[in-house]
Structure formats: structure tokens, C-alpha cells
Coordinates of C-alpha atoms in Angstrom, one line a residue:
Chain A
X1 CA -82.5 4.8 55.3
X2 CA -85.9 3.8 54.0
X3 CA -86.6 7.4 53.2
X4 CA -83.4 8.0 51.7
X5 CA -84.1 5.0 49.4
X6 CA -87.4 6.4 48.7
X7 CA -85.8 9.7 47.7
X8 CA -83.3 8.2 45.4
X9 CA -85.4 5.7 43.6
X10 CA -87.8 8.6 43.0
X11 CA -85.1 10.6 41.6
X12 CA -83.8 7.9 39.2
X13 CA -87.2 6.9 38.3
X14 CA -88.0 10.5 37.3
X15 CA -84.6 10.4 35.2
X16 CA -85.6 7.3 33.5
X17 CA -89.0 8.6 32.4
X18 CA -87.7 12.0 31.2
X19 CA -85.3 10.1 28.8
X20 CA -88.0 7.6 27.5
X21 CA -90.4 10.7 27.1
X22 CA -87.5 13.0 25.7
X23 CA -87.7 15.5 28.0
X24 CA -84.1 16.3 27.3
X25 CA -83.8 19.9 28.5
X26 CA -85.3 18.9 31.8
X27 CA -82.7 15.9 32.0
X28 CA -79.9 18.4 31.4
X29 CA -81.1 20.3 34.4
X30 CA -80.5 17.1 36.7
X31 CA -77.0 17.6 36.5
X32 CA -74.3 19.0 38.5
X33 CA -72.3 21.6 36.4
X34 CA -69.4 19.6 36.8
X35 CA -71.3 16.1 36.2
X36 CA -70.1 13.2 34.1
X37 CA -72.1 10.8 32.0
X38 CA -70.0 7.7 31.3
X39 CA -70.7 4.5 29.1
X40 CA -67.5 2.6 29.5
X41 CA -66.3 -0.2 27.3
X42 CA -64.3 -2.1 29.7
X43 CA -66.2 -3.5 32.4
X44 CA -63.4 -3.1 34.9
X45 CA -62.7 0.4 33.9
X46 CA -62.3 3.0 36.7
X47 CA -60.2 5.8 35.3
X48 CA -62.7 6.9 32.6
X49 CA -60.7 10.0 31.7
X50 CA -57.8 7.8 30.6
X51 CA -59.8 5.3 28.9
X52 CA -61.5 4.8 25.6
X53 CA -65.4 4.7 26.2
X54 CA -68.7 4.7 24.3
X55 CA -69.7 8.1 26.0
X56 CA -67.8 10.3 28.2
X57 CA -69.6 13.6 28.4
X58 CA -69.1 16.6 30.5
X59 CA -71.7 19.4 30.6
X60 CA -70.9 20.5 27.0
X61 CA -71.1 17.0 25.4
X62 CA -74.3 16.3 27.0
X63 CA -75.9 19.3 25.8
X64 CA -74.5 18.6 22.2
X65 CA -75.8 14.9 22.5
X66 CA -79.2 16.3 23.3
X67 CA -79.0 18.9 20.5
X68 CA -78.2 15.9 18.0
X69 CA -81.0 13.8 19.3
X70 CA -83.5 16.7 18.9
X71 CA -82.4 18.5 15.8
X72 CA -83.7 16.0 13.3
X73 CA -80.5 16.2 11.4
X74 CA -79.3 12.6 12.4
X75 CA -81.0 9.9 10.4
X76 CA -80.2 7.1 13.1
X77 CA -82.0 9.1 15.9
X78 CA -85.2 9.2 13.8
X79 CA -85.5 5.2 13.5
X80 CA -85.3 4.6 17.3
X81 CA -88.6 6.7 18.2
X82 CA -89.2 5.0 21.5
X83 CA -87.4 3.6 24.5
X84 CA -88.8 2.1 27.6
X85 CA -86.2 1.5 30.6
X86 CA -86.8 -0.2 33.7
X87 CA -84.3 0.7 36.8
X88 CA -84.4 -1.9 39.5
X89 CA -82.6 -3.7 42.0
X90 CA -81.6 -0.3 43.8
X91 CA -78.7 -0.6 46.4
X92 CA -77.3 2.4 48.3
X93 CA -73.5 2.0 48.4
X94 CA -72.6 5.0 50.5
X95 CA -74.3 8.1 51.8
X96 CA -72.9 11.2 53.9
X97 CA -74.4 14.6 54.6
X98 CA -73.4 15.6 50.8
X99 CA -73.6 12.5 48.4
X100 CA -75.2 9.3 47.8
X101 CA -73.8 6.6 45.7
X102 CA -76.4 4.1 44.4
X103 CA -76.1 1.0 42.2
X104 CA -79.3 -0.4 40.1
X105 CA -80.0 -2.5 37.2
X106 CA -81.5 -1.0 34.2
X107 CA -83.2 -2.8 31.2
X108 CA -83.6 -0.5 28.4
X109 CA -85.6 -2.0 25.2
X110 CA -85.5 -0.5 21.7
X111 CA -87.6 -1.0 18.7
X112 CA -85.3 0.0 15.7
X113 CA -86.3 -1.0 12.1
X114 CA -88.9 -3.8 13.7
X115 CA -86.3 -5.4 15.7
X116 CA -86.8 -5.4 19.4
X117 CA -83.5 -5.2 21.2
X118 CA -82.6 -5.0 25.0
X119 CA -79.6 -3.5 26.7
X120 CA -79.1 -4.6 30.3
X121 CA -76.8 -2.6 32.4
X122 CA -75.5 -2.0 35.8
X123 CA -76.1 1.6 36.7
X124 CA -74.1 3.6 39.3
X125 CA -75.0 7.0 40.2
X126 CA -73.2 9.6 42.5
X127 CA -75.7 12.3 43.5
X128 CA -75.2 15.5 45.5
X129 CA -77.7 16.5 47.7
X130 CA -79.3 19.8 46.8
X131 CA -82.0 20.8 49.3
X132 CA -84.8 18.2 49.1
X133 CA -83.5 17.1 45.7
X134 CA -80.2 15.8 44.1
X135 CA -78.0 16.6 41.2
X136 CA -76.3 14.0 39.3
X137 CA -72.3 14.1 39.8
X138 CA -71.5 11.0 37.8
X139 CA -73.7 8.4 36.1
X140 CA -72.0 5.2 34.8
X141 CA -73.7 2.9 32.7
X142 CA -72.2 -0.6 32.4
X143 CA -73.7 -2.4 29.6
X144 CA -74.0 -6.1 30.3
X145 CA -72.1 -6.6 26.6
X146 CA -70.2 -3.6 26.7
X147 CA -67.1 -5.8 25.8
X148 CA -68.8 -7.1 22.7
X149 CA -69.8 -5.5 19.6
X150 CA -73.1 -3.4 19.8
X151 CA -75.4 -2.0 17.4
X152 CA -76.2 1.8 16.8
X153 CA -77.5 3.5 19.8
X154 CA -79.5 6.4 18.8
X155 CA -80.6 7.6 22.3
X156 CA -79.3 8.3 25.9
X157 CA -78.7 5.1 27.9
Chain B
X1 CA -65.9 -27.9 8.7
X2 CA -65.2 -31.4 7.4
X3 CA -63.1 -32.0 4.3
X4 CA -66.3 -33.1 2.3
X5 CA -67.7 -29.5 3.7
X6 CA -64.5 -27.8 2.2
X7 CA -64.7 -29.6 -1.1
X8 CA -68.3 -28.5 -1.4
X9 CA -67.5 -25.0 -0.4
X10 CA -64.5 -24.8 -2.9
X11 CA -66.7 -26.5 -5.5
X12 CA -69.4 -23.7 -4.9
X13 CA -66.9 -21.0 -5.0
X14 CA -65.4 -22.1 -8.2
X15 CA -69.0 -22.0 -9.7
X16 CA -69.3 -18.4 -9.0
X17 CA -68.5 -16.0 -11.9
X18 CA -68.3 -12.3 -11.3
X19 CA -66.9 -11.3 -14.5
X20 CA -70.4 -9.9 -15.8
X21 CA -71.2 -8.4 -12.4
X22 CA -68.3 -6.1 -11.8
X23 CA -68.0 -3.7 -14.6
X24 CA -65.7 -0.3 -14.6
X25 CA -68.7 2.0 -13.8
X26 CA -71.1 -0.5 -11.8
X27 CA -71.4 -3.4 -9.8
X28 CA -74.3 -5.7 -9.7
X29 CA -76.7 -5.5 -6.9
X30 CA -76.2 -9.3 -6.1
X31 CA -72.8 -8.6 -4.9
X32 CA -74.4 -7.4 -1.5
X33 CA -76.7 -10.6 -0.9
X34 CA -75.8 -13.4 -2.9
X35 CA -74.6 -16.1 -0.2
X36 CA -72.5 -18.2 -2.7
X37 CA -70.7 -15.2 -3.7
X38 CA -69.8 -14.4 -0.2
X39 CA -68.4 -18.1 0.5
X40 CA -66.6 -17.6 -2.7
X41 CA -65.2 -14.1 -1.4
X42 CA -63.9 -15.8 1.8
X43 CA -61.9 -18.3 -0.3
X44 CA -60.7 -16.0 -3.1
X45 CA -60.2 -12.6 -1.6
X46 CA -59.7 -13.0 2.3
X47 CA -57.9 -16.3 2.4
X48 CA -55.8 -15.0 -0.7
X49 CA -54.2 -11.7 0.2
X50 CA -52.6 -9.8 3.3
X51 CA -55.4 -9.2 5.8
X52 CA -54.6 -6.8 8.7
X53 CA -54.8 -8.4 12.2
X54 CA -53.1 -6.0 14.7
X55 CA -51.0 -3.1 15.5
X56 CA -47.7 -4.0 17.2
X57 CA -48.3 -1.9 20.2
X58 CA -51.6 -4.5 20.9
X59 CA -48.9 -7.1 21.8
X60 CA -46.4 -4.8 23.6
X61 CA -44.4 -7.4 25.5
X62 CA -43.6 -11.4 26.1
X63 CA -47.0 -13.1 26.7
X64 CA -49.1 -10.2 25.0
X65 CA -51.9 -11.6 22.7
X66 CA -54.8 -10.3 20.6
X67 CA -57.4 -12.5 18.9
X68 CA -58.4 -11.6 15.3
X69 CA -59.8 -12.9 12.2
X70 CA -58.8 -13.7 8.7
X71 CA -62.2 -13.6 6.9
X72 CA -63.8 -16.2 9.2
X73 CA -60.9 -17.9 10.6
X74 CA -59.9 -17.1 14.2
X75 CA -56.4 -16.5 14.8
X76 CA -54.2 -15.3 17.7
X77 CA -51.5 -12.7 17.5
X78 CA -48.9 -13.3 20.3
X79 CA -45.5 -12.3 21.2
X80 CA -43.3 -15.0 22.6
X81 CA -40.7 -15.1 25.3
X82 CA -38.0 -13.8 22.9
X83 CA -40.2 -10.9 21.7
X84 CA -41.1 -12.4 18.4
X85 CA -44.5 -12.1 17.0
X86 CA -46.6 -15.0 16.0
X87 CA -49.9 -15.4 14.1
X88 CA -51.5 -18.8 14.9
X89 CA -54.5 -20.4 13.9
X90 CA -56.8 -20.6 16.9
X91 CA -57.5 -24.1 16.8
X92 CA -56.4 -27.0 18.7
X93 CA -54.6 -29.5 16.7
X94 CA -56.7 -32.2 18.5
X95 CA -60.5 -31.5 18.3
X96 CA -60.4 -28.0 16.9
X97 CA -61.5 -26.1 19.8
X98 CA -60.4 -22.4 19.9
X99 CA -57.5 -22.1 22.6
X100 CA -57.9 -18.4 23.4
X101 CA -61.2 -16.8 23.9
X102 CA -60.3 -13.1 25.3
X103 CA -59.9 -10.0 23.1
X104 CA -56.3 -9.0 24.2
X105 CA -54.3 -9.7 27.4
X106 CA -51.4 -11.7 28.8
X107 CA -50.9 -15.2 29.3
X108 CA -48.1 -17.7 29.7
X109 CA -49.4 -20.3 27.4
X110 CA -52.6 -21.2 25.6
X111 CA -54.3 -24.3 27.0
X112 CA -57.2 -25.9 25.2
X113 CA -60.4 -25.8 27.4
X114 CA -61.7 -29.4 26.2
X115 CA -58.8 -31.8 26.8
X116 CA -56.1 -29.3 28.2
X117 CA -53.5 -29.6 25.4
X118 CA -51.1 -26.8 26.2
X119 CA -49.3 -24.6 23.7
X120 CA -46.4 -22.2 24.0
X121 CA -46.7 -18.4 22.8
X122 CA -45.0 -19.4 19.6
X123 CA -47.5 -22.3 19.0
X124 CA -45.4 -25.0 19.8
X125 CA -47.2 -28.1 21.6
X126 CA -46.0 -28.4 25.1
X127 CA -48.1 -31.0 27.0
X128 CA -51.0 -33.3 26.5
X129 CA -52.4 -35.1 29.4
X130 CA -52.2 -38.9 29.3
X131 CA -49.1 -38.8 27.1
X132 CA -48.4 -42.5 27.4
X133 CA -51.5 -43.1 25.3
X134 CA -50.0 -41.1 22.4
X135 CA -46.9 -43.4 22.6
X136 CA -46.3 -44.5 18.9
X137 CA -49.1 -42.4 17.7
X138 CA -47.6 -39.0 17.1
X139 CA -44.8 -36.8 18.0
X140 CA -45.6 -33.5 19.5
X141 CA -43.3 -31.5 17.6
X142 CA -45.5 -32.2 14.6
X143 CA -48.5 -30.7 16.1
X144 CA -48.1 -27.0 17.1
X145 CA -50.7 -24.4 16.5
X146 CA -50.8 -23.7 12.9
X147 CA -48.6 -20.6 12.0
X148 CA -50.0 -18.0 9.6
X149 CA -47.2 -16.1 7.7
X150 CA -47.0 -12.7 8.9
X151 CA -45.3 -9.4 7.8
X152 CA -45.2 -5.9 9.3
X153 CA -45.2 -2.5 7.8
X154 CA -44.6 0.7 9.9
X155 CA -46.4 -1.2 12.9
X156 CA -49.1 -2.7 11.1
X157 CA -49.4 -6.5 11.4
X158 CA -50.8 -8.3 8.2
X159 CA -51.0 -12.2 7.8
X160 CA -51.8 -14.2 4.9
X161 CA -53.1 -17.7 4.4
X162 CA -51.5 -17.6 0.7
X163 CA -48.4 -19.5 0.9
X164 CA -46.8 -17.8 -2.1
X165 CA -48.2 -14.3 -1.4
X166 CA -46.1 -11.4 -2.8
X167 CA -44.1 -9.5 0.0
X168 CA -46.4 -7.0 1.9
X169 CA -44.2 -3.9 0.9
X170 CA -44.9 -5.0 -2.7
X171 CA -48.7 -5.3 -2.0
X172 CA -49.1 -1.9 -0.2
X173 CA -46.9 -0.3 -2.8
X174 CA -48.2 3.2 -3.4
X175 CA -50.0 3.1 0.0
X176 CA -46.9 2.8 1.7
X177 CA -45.9 6.6 1.6
X178 CA -49.6 7.5 3.0
X179 CA -49.3 4.7 5.9
X180 CA -45.9 6.8 6.8
X181 CA -47.8 9.9 6.5
X182 CA -50.8 8.7 8.7
X183 CA -48.3 7.3 11.4
X184 CA -46.8 11.0 12.0
X185 CA -50.2 11.5 14.1
X186 CA -48.8 10.2 17.3
X187 CA -47.0 13.4 18.0
X188 CA -43.5 12.3 18.1
X189 CA -44.3 9.3 20.4
X190 CA -44.5 5.5 19.3
X191 CA -48.0 4.8 17.9
X192 CA -50.1 3.1 20.5
X193 CA -53.6 1.6 20.2
X194 CA -55.9 3.1 23.1
X195 CA -58.9 1.0 22.5
X196 CA -61.6 0.1 20.0
X197 CA -65.2 0.5 19.4
X198 CA -66.9 -2.6 18.0
X199 CA -70.0 -2.7 16.4
X200 CA -72.2 -4.7 13.7
X201 CA -74.6 -3.8 11.1
X202 CA -76.9 -5.8 9.0
X203 CA -75.4 -5.4 5.6
X204 CA -72.6 -6.6 3.4
X205 CA -68.9 -5.9 3.9
X206 CA -68.4 -4.3 0.7
X207 CA -70.9 -1.4 1.7
X208 CA -68.4 -0.5 4.4
X209 CA -65.4 -1.0 2.1
X210 CA -66.8 1.5 -0.1
X211 CA -67.7 4.1 2.7
X212 CA -64.3 4.8 3.6
X213 CA -63.6 6.2 0.3
X214 CA -67.0 8.1 0.1
X215 CA -66.6 11.8 0.6
X216 CA -69.9 12.4 -1.0
X217 CA -71.8 11.2 1.9
X218 CA -70.1 13.3 4.4
X219 CA -72.2 16.5 4.4
X220 CA -75.5 14.5 4.2
X221 CA -74.9 11.7 6.6
X222 CA -72.9 13.7 9.1
X223 CA -74.9 16.8 9.3
X224 CA -75.6 16.5 13.1
X225 CA -71.8 16.0 13.5
X226 CA -70.7 19.2 11.7
X227 CA -73.5 20.9 13.6
X228 CA -71.8 20.0 16.8
X229 CA -68.5 21.4 15.9
X230 CA -67.4 25.1 16.3
X231 CA -67.6 27.3 13.4
X232 CA -64.0 27.1 12.5
X233 CA -64.0 23.3 12.4
X234 CA -66.8 22.8 10.7
X235 CA -65.4 25.0 7.9
X236 CA -62.5 22.4 7.7
X237 CA -65.2 19.6 7.4
X238 CA -66.6 21.5 4.5
X239 CA -64.3 19.7 2.0
X240 CA -66.4 18.8 -0.9
X241 CA -65.6 21.7 -3.0
X242 CA -61.9 22.1 -1.9
X243 CA -58.8 20.7 -3.5
X244 CA -59.1 17.2 -2.0
X245 CA -58.8 14.2 -4.5
X246 CA -59.1 10.5 -4.5
X247 CA -56.0 8.6 -5.8
X248 CA -56.0 5.0 -7.0
X249 CA -52.8 3.4 -5.4
X250 CA -53.2 0.0 -7.0
X251 CA -53.8 -3.5 -5.8
X252 CA -57.3 -2.2 -4.8
X253 CA -55.9 0.6 -2.1
X254 CA -56.6 4.0 -2.7
X255 CA -56.4 7.5 -0.6
X256 CA -59.1 10.1 -0.2
X257 CA -57.6 13.2 0.9
X258 CA -60.2 15.5 2.3
X259 CA -58.5 18.2 4.0
X260 CA -55.1 18.8 2.0
X261 CA -53.7 21.2 4.9
X262 CA -53.6 18.2 6.9
X263 CA -51.7 15.7 4.8
X264 CA -48.2 16.1 6.5
X265 CA -48.6 16.7 10.3
X266 CA -44.8 17.6 10.6
X267 CA -45.3 20.7 8.3
X268 CA -47.0 24.0 9.2
X269 CA -46.2 23.7 12.6
X270 CA -46.0 27.5 12.8
X271 CA -49.8 27.8 11.9
X272 CA -52.1 29.5 14.4
X273 CA -53.5 27.0 16.9
X274 CA -57.2 26.1 15.9
X275 CA -59.9 27.4 18.4
X276 CA -60.8 23.9 19.3
X277 CA -57.5 23.0 20.7
X278 CA -56.8 26.3 22.7
X279 CA -57.6 24.9 26.0
X280 CA -55.4 21.6 25.1
X281 CA -52.4 24.0 24.3
X282 CA -53.2 25.8 27.6
X283 CA -52.9 22.5 29.5
X284 CA -49.7 21.3 27.7
X285 CA -48.2 25.0 28.7
X286 CA -49.3 24.5 32.2
X287 CA -47.4 21.4 32.3
X288 CA -44.3 23.1 31.3
X289 CA -44.2 21.7 27.6
X290 CA -42.1 23.5 25.2
X291 CA -43.6 25.8 22.9
X292 CA -42.4 23.4 19.9
X293 CA -43.5 20.4 21.5
X294 CA -46.9 22.0 22.0
X295 CA -47.1 22.9 18.4
X296 CA -46.2 19.5 17.2
X297 CA -48.8 17.8 19.6
X298 CA -51.8 20.3 18.7
X299 CA -51.0 19.7 15.0
X300 CA -51.0 16.0 15.4
X301 CA -53.8 15.5 17.8
X302 CA -56.7 15.8 15.4
X303 CA -55.2 13.2 13.1
X304 CA -54.7 13.5 9.3
X305 CA -57.0 15.0 6.6
X306 CA -57.1 11.7 4.7
X307 CA -58.3 8.2 4.5
X308 CA -56.0 5.3 3.2
X309 CA -58.4 2.5 2.2
X310 CA -56.4 -0.7 2.1
X311 CA -58.1 -3.5 0.3
X312 CA -59.7 -5.8 1.7
X313 CA -60.3 -5.3 5.4
X314 CA -58.2 -2.1 6.8
X315 CA -58.3 1.5 6.4
X316 CA -56.1 4.2 8.0
X317 CA -59.0 6.6 8.7
X318 CA -58.1 10.4 9.3
X319 CA -57.3 9.4 13.3
X320 CA -58.2 5.8 13.6
X321 CA -58.0 2.4 12.1
X322 CA -61.2 1.1 10.7
X323 CA -61.2 -2.6 10.5
X324 CA -64.0 -4.7 9.0
X325 CA -64.9 -8.5 9.5
X326 CA -67.3 -10.1 7.3
X327 CA -69.5 -12.4 9.5
X328 CA -72.4 -13.3 6.9
X329 CA -73.4 -12.1 3.5
X330 CA -75.6 -9.6 5.3
X331 CA -73.7 -9.0 8.6
X332 CA -70.3 -7.2 9.0
X333 CA -68.6 -6.3 12.1
X334 CA -66.7 -2.9 12.3
X335 CA -63.8 -2.0 15.0
X336 CA -63.1 1.7 15.1
X337 CA -59.4 1.7 16.8
X338 CA -58.6 4.7 18.6
X339 CA -54.9 5.5 18.4
X340 CA -52.6 7.6 20.5
X341 CA -48.7 8.1 21.7
X342 CA -47.1 5.7 23.9
X343 CA -45.5 7.7 26.7
X344 CA -47.3 11.0 25.3
X345 CA -48.5 13.6 27.8
X346 CA -51.9 12.2 29.4
X347 CA -53.6 15.3 27.9
X348 CA -52.8 14.2 24.3
X349 CA -54.2 10.7 24.8
X350 CA -57.4 12.1 26.5
X351 CA -57.9 14.5 23.9
X352 CA -57.5 11.8 21.2
X353 CA -60.0 9.5 22.9
X354 CA -62.5 12.4 23.5
X355 CA -62.5 13.2 19.5
X356 CA -62.8 9.6 19.0
X357 CA -65.6 9.1 21.2
X358 CA -67.3 12.2 19.6
X359 CA -67.7 10.8 16.1
X360 CA -67.0 6.9 16.5
X361 CA -68.7 3.7 17.8
X362 CA -72.3 2.9 18.5
X363 CA -72.8 6.2 20.7
X364 CA -70.9 8.4 18.5
X365 CA -72.1 11.5 16.5
X366 CA -70.8 9.9 13.4
X367 CA -70.9 6.2 13.1
X368 CA -74.5 5.4 14.0
X369 CA -75.8 7.7 11.0
X370 CA -73.1 5.7 8.6
X371 CA -74.7 2.5 9.8
X372 CA -78.3 3.6 9.2
X373 CA -77.2 4.4 5.9
X374 CA -75.5 1.1 5.1
X375 CA -78.5 -0.9 6.6
X376 CA -80.7 1.1 4.2
X377 CA -78.4 0.2 1.1
X378 CA -78.7 -3.4 2.0
X379 CA -82.9 -3.2 2.5
X380 CA -83.1 -1.4 -0.6
X381 CA -80.7 -3.7 -2.6
X382 CA -83.4 -6.5 -2.6
X383 CA -85.8 -4.3 -4.8
X384 CA -86.0 -4.9 -8.4
X385 CA -85.6 -7.9 -10.4
X386 CA -82.2 -9.0 -11.6
X387 CA -81.4 -5.9 -13.6
X388 CA -80.3 -3.5 -10.5
X389 CA -76.9 -2.2 -10.4
X390 CA -75.0 0.1 -8.0
X391 CA -73.3 2.9 -9.3
X392 CA -69.7 3.8 -9.0
X393 CA -69.3 6.2 -12.0
X394 CA -69.1 9.6 -10.2
X395 CA -66.2 11.6 -11.7
X396 CA -65.2 8.9 -14.2
X397 CA -64.7 11.7 -16.9
X398 CA -62.8 14.1 -14.8
X399 CA -59.6 11.9 -14.0
X400 CA -56.2 13.3 -13.6
X401 CA -52.8 12.0 -13.1
X402 CA -51.3 12.5 -9.6
X403 CA -47.7 13.5 -8.8
X404 CA -47.0 9.8 -8.2
X405 CA -48.4 9.0 -11.5
X406 CA -51.5 7.5 -10.4
X407 CA -55.1 7.8 -11.6
X408 CA -56.9 10.6 -9.5
X409 CA -60.4 12.2 -9.4
X410 CA -62.2 14.9 -7.3
X411 CA -62.4 14.4 -3.5
X412 CA -66.1 13.4 -4.1
X413 CA -65.2 10.9 -6.9
X414 CA -65.7 7.1 -6.7
X415 CA -62.1 6.3 -7.8
X416 CA -61.5 4.7 -4.7
X417 CA -64.4 2.2 -5.0
X418 CA -63.5 1.6 -8.6
X419 CA -60.1 0.7 -7.4
X420 CA -61.2 -1.7 -5.0
X421 CA -63.7 -3.3 -7.2
X422 CA -61.2 -3.6 -9.9
X423 CA -59.0 -5.8 -7.4
X424 CA -61.9 -7.6 -6.3
X425 CA -62.9 -8.7 -9.7
X426 CA -59.3 -9.6 -10.5
X427 CA -59.2 -11.8 -7.5
X428 CA -62.6 -13.2 -7.8
X429 CA -61.9 -14.4 -11.3
X430 CA -58.3 -15.5 -11.0
X431 CA -57.9 -19.1 -12.0
X432 CA -57.1 -21.3 -8.7

């Protein structure tokens, strides 16, 4: 179990580092082809497909989202030059020979127009084992304030 | 707020004079930043007209409620046991605490959290703890939650604090035709709210009001959104040189038609299915939907090609409702309300929500760039001494008369902003 926890946390730390340092192409490669990235509005939502979310990205939308962040065409992505995120409080919810489900806390801080904001969230990953590595099958980012008003988020949570 | 505060507030509001600040072709920069003007706007605009509070589908059955605001005032929209809709001030008659804090949901009654006064869904005061202490002091029937007058047009619920406000249908006037056209996008099923994105930006509410009738910004601000579309769809969104128009509908309302081919979604059902909806059409076909229904749903799924800007707080914007809520002179909350069809095929509502997520909300490919531009307007508006103006004169010399006899300009004209500010000026300078 400790070994699995080490492997899982190493994978999620790597993902966090890629997003903070904008290694988006590498980030896209972490995903299972059918993987889904979700940022729900409703904290209770489970049926994301039939619910309005902030983001519900399959592979094509993830790619478009990365293009938007890197193209320089979107002014709002230029004003948040840097994020710092800290995943922590890892707990493995289930695991079998194929998949691992892990939940963690994540604090992301951004500095936009000189205003420092933090978005705390619970993040649940479903990971598929891929040799010695993992692929993300589902990543659900439940923002602590998802049910309230937010500000622009010009990066990937 | 005490009576004295109210008196002071009204006095301050009365002292504001915008007659020299709102001209036909420009508005003074202080309209974005003067706190006294903001207070006057709450009194003279938001408390003095029809304000959109909900869509009927948000209170679908007895016990359903939704919370909303009329300017700064919290209200509850509820549906009582008999199925009647009510708009109530969200304020206990005892010591003013709000009696309902959820966004929307279902309840049996509204109970004040402070001392336990209980109100029925229609506002009636049903129970107070220790009633014997109120003997000879008051009669419960005289202290219901205060009812706010409301009227409904095509599912849209508006409320007004102004007792003698003209009927809603008269207020909407020329906009009714466009609201009816907008409502065709639920694909033959009853229109239903599917959820909303809520965000705030540090800027004045009128910056947002202007934006829904501003086609000029689209290719600049939304370049990254257009780049994310397939070639065929990106051509549809390249509308600045097209045959679109902006029409002044009276009472501050306007319509901006960006994509004339998408005005009436019940027409042109034989048109070829666009590339971006091919998979969607195939999914409906697999479900065994008839060719006619597939064509109707495909035609409706992307929404209309126009924005109806209703003064002061709501727009029927292509495929969603845009609702604005003034928080403070430099703070505005926006709700982008996603719409679909009640009982429509799941694939239809899924596609509607995915399209909404693509552009709208704090993580959409469009909204954050709008919000960035608005924030920059607010910041820049502090530059200069007292001689700076906001220009709203584009297309002023190229006006036509529309089929309905209204003033109309090119799609990229600022005709809609001029319409809104004309109404704003009339309301702000009206004698109480």
C-alpha cells in the first residue's frame, strides 16, 4: 500500500508541476484517450455528463483548452502568468489490478492584476495502471466555492 | 437600513443630476465610478422598473423556490401549494433576517433562523414562538413576507418595486417578438433552465450592459474562441461584415442580430446539417428519432443568432440568459443561465450544456476574455481629469428604419448602447 501511495502521489505531484510550469503537451500525454476532466458547479453532482459544469473536457476539448492557453490569442490567459499549486491529504479510495481511485486536497494560488487568490479544492483522480506508470481516466476538481460566484480562471485547475 | 439611512440615501440620490453626463453620442466616465450615482441607480432604475428574477422552469412545482435580487434587495421566487408563483422580499418581518439562503431548491415553508418565525410559500406568517407574548400587540395576518408585484412573459418572470409600473407586456413592447423567437431554441419542448455559471468582475454594471449589444468586440476579444471552432462554424461567427443589424426596441431594449440565418429556428429545417452537429444528428438517429425531429433539434441546438438586451438586468443572448446584478459601483455579478428542453432527448440537453461550457463561465473560452476587457475598462476609466468620456457614437450616421419601424444600425453599431443610455437618462432624471 505504501508503495502504491508513493507511486500515486509521485504521479500527481508530477502533474501539478507540469501545470504550474505550463508543460501542457506533456500534461495532455498523461491522459487516457477516453479520459474526462471535470470541474463541477454542484458539489453533489455525480452525473457530470447530464449536468452543467465549469469544464467537462474530453480529449478534443482538453487539446483546444491547451491551444487557447498557449496561442497568445486569449487576453485573460496572459494576465495570470503563474500559478502555484499544492496537492496534499492523499487517500486511496479504491484500487485493483487495473485502476486506482485517489482523493486529495489541492490549493492553487494565482496572482492576477496584483490580486492574490487561492482556490482550495477536493480533487478525485481515477487512474489506470499503465506498466509502471498511470494514465488519467477521470479528474474531478471540486472547488470549495464552486457553488458561489467565481472570477476568471485563465489556466487549468 | 434605518429609516434615517433611507432618507439620507434618497436625498443623495435626489442630488445626482446626470442630464449633462449622458449625451446621445457619449456618456461621462463618472458613470462607471461615482458611488453617489450608483446609489441613485438602485433607487431610480432598479427599484423603478421591471427586473428579471427567474424563469418559470426554475420553480417547477409546489414548494420550489429560487433566490434572486432586485438591485440590492434579496427576494425569493416561490411556488405555493396551489401552484401560484410569488415574489417575496427575503426579509423576516420581525428583525429583518433573510429567511432563505439557498440558490434554489424545495421547501415546505420559510423559517427565520433567528427567532423561528415561520412563513408559508405564499409569504403568510404561520407561526411565531411564544405567541402569547404577542397578544394584543399584532395580528399575524398583518405581517406576511412582503409580496413584490410580478408578471410573466413567455416563461420569464419579472418583478417590480414600483406599484404603478406599466404592465410587463407594454414595458417589453417591441422586444416581445424577439423573446418569442428566442424561445424557439428548446427544440419543440418546454424551455428549461439547466444551470448557471456565476462570476464577478471588478467593474460597473453598465460595462456589462453595453457588452451584450457590442458585436464590435467579438473578433478581437474572442479570437481564441473562434480559433477553437471548426472552419465552417468560425465562418458563421465572422459576422461583422454581414447583414446583421442592431435595432432599438424602445424602453432601453434592443436586439443585435449577428447571424440573420439563425433568427427563426423553425424555418429552414431542410438546410444541410452543419459539420459540428453531424455526430449529434447521428446520435439522435441511433435513438430512432424521426428525420423531421432530428432536423428541428439540430437547428435549435446551437441557439439563435441574436442577443435581445432587456433594460436593465437581463439579456436573451444567443443560447442563454445573461443576468447582471449590481453589487457595488465597481463590482458586478453575472449569471450565464444555460437553457434546454424539458423532456428533450438527453443528447440535446448534453450538447446545449457542452456548448455553454465551451464559451461561458469562469473557465469558458469566451467569458474570461470579456471579463478581462471589462476590468480594463473600469481601471482605465480613472485616467484623466473630469473631461473624459465613453464613446457610443459608432454608426450614428448610418441609421435606417427597420421593418418594424424602429431605428436600426449596422451589426457593429452602438445603437443598442444608445437605446439603453437614453432609457437610463430618462429614468435617472425623472421627477420622483
